[in-house]
Structure formats: C-alpha cells, structure tokens
PDB file of C-alpha atoms in Angstrom:
ATOM      1  CA  MET A 811      -6.652  14.663   6.694  1.00 36.00           C
ATOM      2  CA  SER A 812      -7.973  15.473  10.038  1.00 38.00           C
ATOM      3  CA  GLU A 813      -7.321  13.669  12.641  1.00 47.00           C
ATOM      4  CA  GLY A 814      -3.241  13.197  12.563  1.00 54.00           C
ATOM      5  CA  LYS A 815      -1.283  11.564  11.064  1.00 76.00           C
ATOM      6  CA  LEU A 816      -1.336   9.079   9.426  1.00 83.00           C
ATOM      7  CA  ASN A 817       1.430   7.194   8.080  1.00 92.00           C
ATOM      8  CA  ILE A 818       1.774   4.745   4.432  1.00 94.00           C
ATOM      9  CA  LEU A 819       3.559   1.569   3.435  1.00 96.00           C
ATOM     10  CA  LEU A 820       4.531   1.860  -0.011  1.00 95.00           C
ATOM     11  CA  VAL A 821       5.307  -1.484  -1.511  1.00 97.00           C
ATOM     12  CA  GLU A 822       7.039  -1.219  -4.961  1.00 95.00           C
ATOM     13  CA  ASP A 823      10.204  -2.254  -6.712  1.00 94.00           C
ATOM     14  CA  ASP A 824      10.105   0.442  -9.178  1.00 91.00           C
ATOM     15  CA  ASP A 825      11.718   3.328  -7.563  1.00 90.00           C
ATOM     16  CA  VAL A 826       9.717   6.524 -10.659  1.00 88.00           C
ATOM     17  CA  ALA A 827       6.200   4.786  -9.726  1.00 86.00           C
ATOM     18  CA  ALA A 828       7.361   5.520  -5.389  1.00 89.00           C
ATOM     19  CA  GLU A 829       8.759   8.842  -6.278  1.00 88.00           C
ATOM     20  CA  SER A 830       5.215  10.204  -8.415  1.00 84.00           C
ATOM     21  CA  VAL A 831       3.487   8.614  -5.089  1.00 85.00           C
ATOM     22  CA  GLY A 832       5.175  11.138  -2.755  1.00 83.00           C
ATOM     23  CA  ARG A 833       4.991  13.904  -5.455  1.00 83.00           C
ATOM     24  CA  SER A 834       1.423  13.601  -6.303  1.00 81.00           C
ATOM     25  CA  LEU A 835       0.415  13.355  -2.130  1.00 79.00           C
ATOM     26  CA  ARG A 836       2.833  16.390  -1.031  1.00 79.00           C
ATOM     27  CA  LYS A 837       2.063  18.737  -4.713  1.00 81.00           C
ATOM     28  CA  ASN A 838      -1.324  18.458  -3.405  1.00 76.00           C
ATOM     29  CA  GLY A 839      -1.479  19.169  -0.101  1.00 72.00           C
ATOM     30  CA  VAL A 840      -1.282  15.963   1.770  1.00 71.00           C
ATOM     31  CA  GLU A 841       1.327  15.059   4.487  1.00 73.00           C
ATOM     32  CA  TYR A 842       1.541  11.881   5.119  1.00 80.00           C
ATOM     33  CA  SER A 843       4.936  10.147   6.684  1.00 89.00           C
ATOM     34  CA  ILE A 844       6.141   7.158   3.433  1.00 91.00           C
ATOM     35  CA  THR A 845       8.549   4.293   3.866  1.00 95.00           C
ATOM     36  CA  LEU A 846       9.495   2.398   1.199  1.00 95.00           C
ATOM     37  CA  ALA A 847       9.619  -1.362   0.893  1.00 97.00           C
ATOM     38  CA  GLU A 848      10.874  -2.274  -2.459  1.00 95.00           C
ATOM     39  CA  ASP A 849       9.387  -6.199  -2.388  1.00 95.00           C
ATOM     40  CA  GLY A 850       6.550  -8.174   0.108  1.00 96.00           C
ATOM     41  CA  LEU A 851       9.129  -8.779   2.463  1.00 97.00           C
ATOM     42  CA  VAL A 852      11.231  -6.122   3.243  1.00 97.00           C
ATOM     43  CA  ALA A 853       6.966  -4.727   3.626  1.00 97.00           C
ATOM     44  CA  LEU A 854       7.432  -7.835   5.914  1.00 97.00           C
ATOM     45  CA  ASP A 855       9.761  -6.766   8.029  1.00 97.00           C
ATOM     46  CA  VAL A 856       9.043  -3.344   8.024  1.00 98.00           C
ATOM     47  CA  LEU A 857       5.281  -4.571   9.739  1.00 98.00           C
ATOM     48  CA  ARG A 858       6.643  -6.357  12.277  1.00 97.00           C
ATOM     49  CA  GLY A 859       8.926  -3.969  13.353  1.00 96.00           C
ATOM     50  CA  LYS A 860      11.851  -6.380  12.297  1.00 95.00           C
ATOM     51  CA  HIS A 861      13.523  -3.744   9.659  1.00 95.00           C
ATOM     52  CA  PRO A 862      17.311  -2.504  10.651  1.00 94.00           C
ATOM     53  CA  GLU A 863      16.504   0.615   9.445  1.00 95.00           C
ATOM     54  CA  ARG A 864      12.841   1.749   9.008  1.00 96.00           C
ATOM     55  CA  ARG A 865      10.297   1.504  10.672  1.00 94.00           C
ATOM     56  CA  ILE A 866       5.478   2.591  10.736  1.00 95.00           C
ATOM     57  CA  ALA A 867       3.731   3.366  12.989  1.00 92.00           C
ATOM     58  CA  LYS A 868       0.289   3.517  13.037  1.00 90.00           C
ATOM     59  CA  PRO A 869      -2.529   4.009  12.386  1.00 91.00           C
ATOM     60  CA  TYR A 870      -1.114   3.111   8.213  1.00 94.00           C
ATOM     61  CA  ILE A 871      -2.541   1.662   5.396  1.00 95.00           C
ATOM     62  CA  ILE A 872      -0.376   0.226   2.217  1.00 97.00           C
ATOM     63  CA  LEU A 873      -0.110   0.662  -0.373  1.00 95.00           C
ATOM     64  CA  LEU A 874       0.814  -2.520  -3.117  1.00 97.00           C
ATOM     65  CA  ASP A 875       2.411  -3.862  -5.964  1.00 95.00           C
ATOM     66  CA  LEU A 876       1.812  -6.511  -7.396  1.00 95.00           C
ATOM     67  CA  ASN A 877       3.984  -7.725  -9.386  1.00 92.00           C
ATOM     68  CA  MET A 878       7.549  -7.390  -7.596  1.00 93.00           C
ATOM     69  CA  PRO A 879      10.888  -9.477  -7.497  1.00 91.00           C
ATOM     70  CA  ARG A 880      11.409 -11.617  -4.338  1.00 92.00           C
ATOM     71  CA  MET A 881       7.681 -12.115  -3.350  1.00 95.00           C
ATOM     72  CA  ASN A 882       5.075 -10.700  -4.936  1.00 95.00           C
ATOM     73  CA  GLY A 883       2.233  -9.153  -4.220  1.00 96.00           C
ATOM     74  CA  PHE A 884      -0.398 -11.887  -3.768  1.00 96.00           C
ATOM     75  CA  GLU A 885       1.959 -13.705  -2.442  1.00 97.00           C
ATOM     76  CA  PHE A 886       2.166 -10.461   0.376  1.00 97.00           C
ATOM     77  CA  LEU A 887      -1.686 -10.314   0.465  1.00 97.00           C
ATOM     78  CA  GLN A 888      -1.726 -14.198   2.576  1.00 96.00           C
ATOM     79  CA  GLU A 889       1.658 -13.337   4.185  1.00 97.00           C
ATOM     80  CA  LEU A 890      -0.599 -10.318   5.657  1.00 97.00           C
ATOM     81  CA  ARG A 891      -4.210 -12.220   6.656  1.00 96.00           C
ATOM     82  CA  ALA A 892      -2.185 -15.832   7.761  1.00 97.00           C
ATOM     83  CA  ASP A 893      -0.402 -13.069  10.599  1.00 97.00           C
ATOM     84  CA  ASN A 894      -3.164 -12.485  12.719  1.00 96.00           C
ATOM     85  CA  GLU A 895      -1.752  -9.193  14.221  1.00 95.00           C
ATOM     86  CA  LEU A 896      -1.709  -7.894  11.049  1.00 96.00           C
ATOM     87  CA  ARG A 897      -4.536  -9.112   9.116  1.00 94.00           C
ATOM     88  CA  GLU A 898      -7.006  -6.929   9.972  1.00 94.00           C
ATOM     89  CA  ALA A 899      -4.164  -3.841   7.826  1.00 96.00           C
ATOM     90  CA  VAL A 900      -5.932  -2.132   5.615  1.00 96.00           C
ATOM     91  CA  VAL A 901      -4.112  -2.574   2.219  1.00 97.00           C
ATOM     92  CA  PHE A 902      -5.011  -1.022  -1.397  1.00 95.00           C
ATOM     93  CA  VAL A 903      -3.289  -2.213  -4.483  1.00 96.00           C
ATOM     94  CA  LEU A 904      -1.108  -0.052  -7.183  1.00 93.00           C
ATOM     95  CA  THR A 905      -1.036  -2.360  -9.555  1.00 91.00           C
ATOM     96  CA  THR A 906      -0.639  -1.682 -13.571  1.00 90.00           C
ATOM     97  CA  SER A 907      -2.437  -4.704 -13.898  1.00 91.00           C
ATOM     98  CA  SER A 908      -5.482  -4.775 -15.565  1.00 92.00           C
ATOM     99  CA  SER A 909      -6.611  -8.322 -15.527  1.00 94.00           C
ATOM    100  CA  ASP A 910     -10.219  -9.172 -13.131  1.00 96.00           C
ATOM    101  CA  GLU A 911      -8.960 -11.936 -12.115  1.00 97.00           C
ATOM    102  CA  ASP A 912      -6.015 -10.384 -11.072  1.00 96.00           C
ATOM    103  CA  ARG A 913      -8.952  -7.714  -9.227  1.00 96.00           C
ATOM    104  CA  THR A 914     -10.827 -11.472  -8.419  1.00 97.00           C
ATOM    105  CA  HIS A 915      -8.163 -12.604  -6.568  1.00 96.00           C
ATOM    106  CA  ALA A 916      -6.407  -9.801  -4.987  1.00 96.00           C
ATOM    107  CA  TYR A 917     -10.075  -8.545  -3.191  1.00 97.00           C
ATOM    108  CA  ARG A 918     -10.440 -12.659  -1.964  1.00 95.00           C
ATOM    109  CA  GLU A 919      -7.864 -10.926  -0.027  1.00 95.00           C
ATOM    110  CA  ASN A 920      -9.716  -8.262   2.020  1.00 95.00           C
ATOM    111  CA  ILE A 921      -8.718  -5.278  -0.092  1.00 97.00           C
ATOM    112  CA  ALA A 922      -9.118  -1.934   0.587  1.00 94.00           C
ATOM    113  CA  GLY A 923      -9.602  -1.127  -3.510  1.00 93.00           C
ATOM    114  CA  TYR A 924      -7.342  -2.105  -6.663  1.00 94.00           C
ATOM    115  CA  MET A 925      -6.153   0.916  -8.158  1.00 91.00           C
ATOM    116  CA  VAL A 926      -4.605   0.786 -12.388  1.00 91.00           C
ATOM    117  CA  LYS A 927      -1.892   2.857 -12.443  1.00 85.00           C
ATOM    118  CA  ALA A 928      -2.724   4.500 -15.460  1.00 82.00           C
ATOM    119  CA  ALA A 929      -6.693   4.975 -14.606  1.00 82.00           C
ATOM    120  CA  VAL A 930      -5.048   7.122 -11.014  1.00 78.00           C
ATOM    121  CA  GLY A 931      -3.987   9.973 -13.405  1.00 70.00           C
ATOM    122  CA  PRO A 932      -1.265  12.313 -14.137  1.00 67.00           C
ATOM    123  CA  GLN A 933       1.370  11.276 -11.996  1.00 62.00           C
ATOM    124  CA  PHE A 934      -1.242  10.109  -9.406  1.00 75.00           C
ATOM    125  CA  SER A 935      -3.147  12.878  -8.942  1.00 74.00           C
ATOM    126  CA  LYS A 936      -6.322  10.667  -8.043  1.00 81.00           C
ATOM    127  CA  LEU A 937      -5.107   9.430  -5.679  1.00 82.00           C
ATOM    128  CA  ALA A 938      -3.979  12.297  -3.485  1.00 80.00           C
ATOM    129  CA  LYS A 939      -7.830  12.864  -3.529  1.00 82.00           C
ATOM    130  CA  LEU A 940      -8.959   9.918  -3.318  1.00 84.00           C
ATOM    131  CA  LEU A 941      -6.671   8.989   0.059  1.00 84.00           C
ATOM    132  CA  ASP A 942      -7.684  12.170   1.808  1.00 82.00           C
ATOM    133  CA  SER A 943     -11.407  10.820   1.076  1.00 85.00           C
ATOM    134  CA  TYR A 944     -10.954   7.579   2.666  1.00 87.00           C
ATOM    135  CA  LEU A 945      -9.462   8.554   5.391  1.00 82.00           C
ATOM    136  CA  ALA A 946     -11.623  11.548   6.764  1.00 83.00           C
ATOM    137  CA  ALA A 947     -14.738   9.085   6.258  1.00 88.00           C
ATOM    138  CA  VAL A 948     -13.125   5.905   7.733  1.00 87.00           C
ATOM    139  CA  LYS A 949     -11.365   4.589  11.365  1.00 85.00           C
ATOM    140  CA  LEU A 950      -7.960   3.293   9.992  1.00 84.00           C
ATOM    141  CA  PRO A 951      -7.651  -0.373  12.831  1.00 81.00           C
TER     142      PRO A 951
END
C-alpha cells in the first residue's frame, strides 16, 4: 500500500487461522499491523478504545470470522452498524461458511467482501494480493 500504514483488526477465534493470515501477509511483503480479537465482544472493545491492552488506529479494515463464541460475526456486524462511531468501518468476512444464506446475510450488513477460507488459497495467499489491490484503489474512512 502506497499511502501510509494500514491496520487490520482480525476477528478470529482459531489461533492457527490467525497465524496463517499474519504469515501470509508478511510472506507476500505486505506489512500490515494486525490486532487480534478472539470474538466480537473483544473486537468491539478494541474498536471503542476500551480494551485494556489492545488498540487500533485508523486507517483500518476488519477481517471477520462468522463462527465464534460469545459474540459471533453476525452479532458483531449488527452491533458495529448500529454504532454511529463505527458504522462506516470496512469489513471483509473471512470464514469457512460457503452457505448462500450466510453470504446474503453478511452482505445485508454492508460488508466489503465475503471470502471463504478454502477459496483464498494455500495459507491465505490470495488474501494478501486482494488486500493490496483493494487498498491501492480505495480511500478508507
């Protein structure tokens, strides 16, 4: 990305998937700062500046898993879009679900894209390329 540093909030309860995302981004030469939130409640605390240790600064995008404990991805999206300070956040869903119903539901919450983990390539290789191309073409809020 040519204009400054991007921050990523990775909302993912699977440690292996989270590490794979980070490794893929680094391997592809894309240096993003990644903040991990293990569920939607932690992610909201981070975004609202209420988490005791984790912070995220703008510009940022959110990579969101759907199937998580405590607050799942859909509940997170609903809460995010209802918050006047956070509603414009750019969210990409990164999930194992290839369900048409889940995809339709997610797009109704104004996500930027829906990616099925198995389709993003080995070790999430296509994710880094997608993010790099997306961020080269758009201005984030």
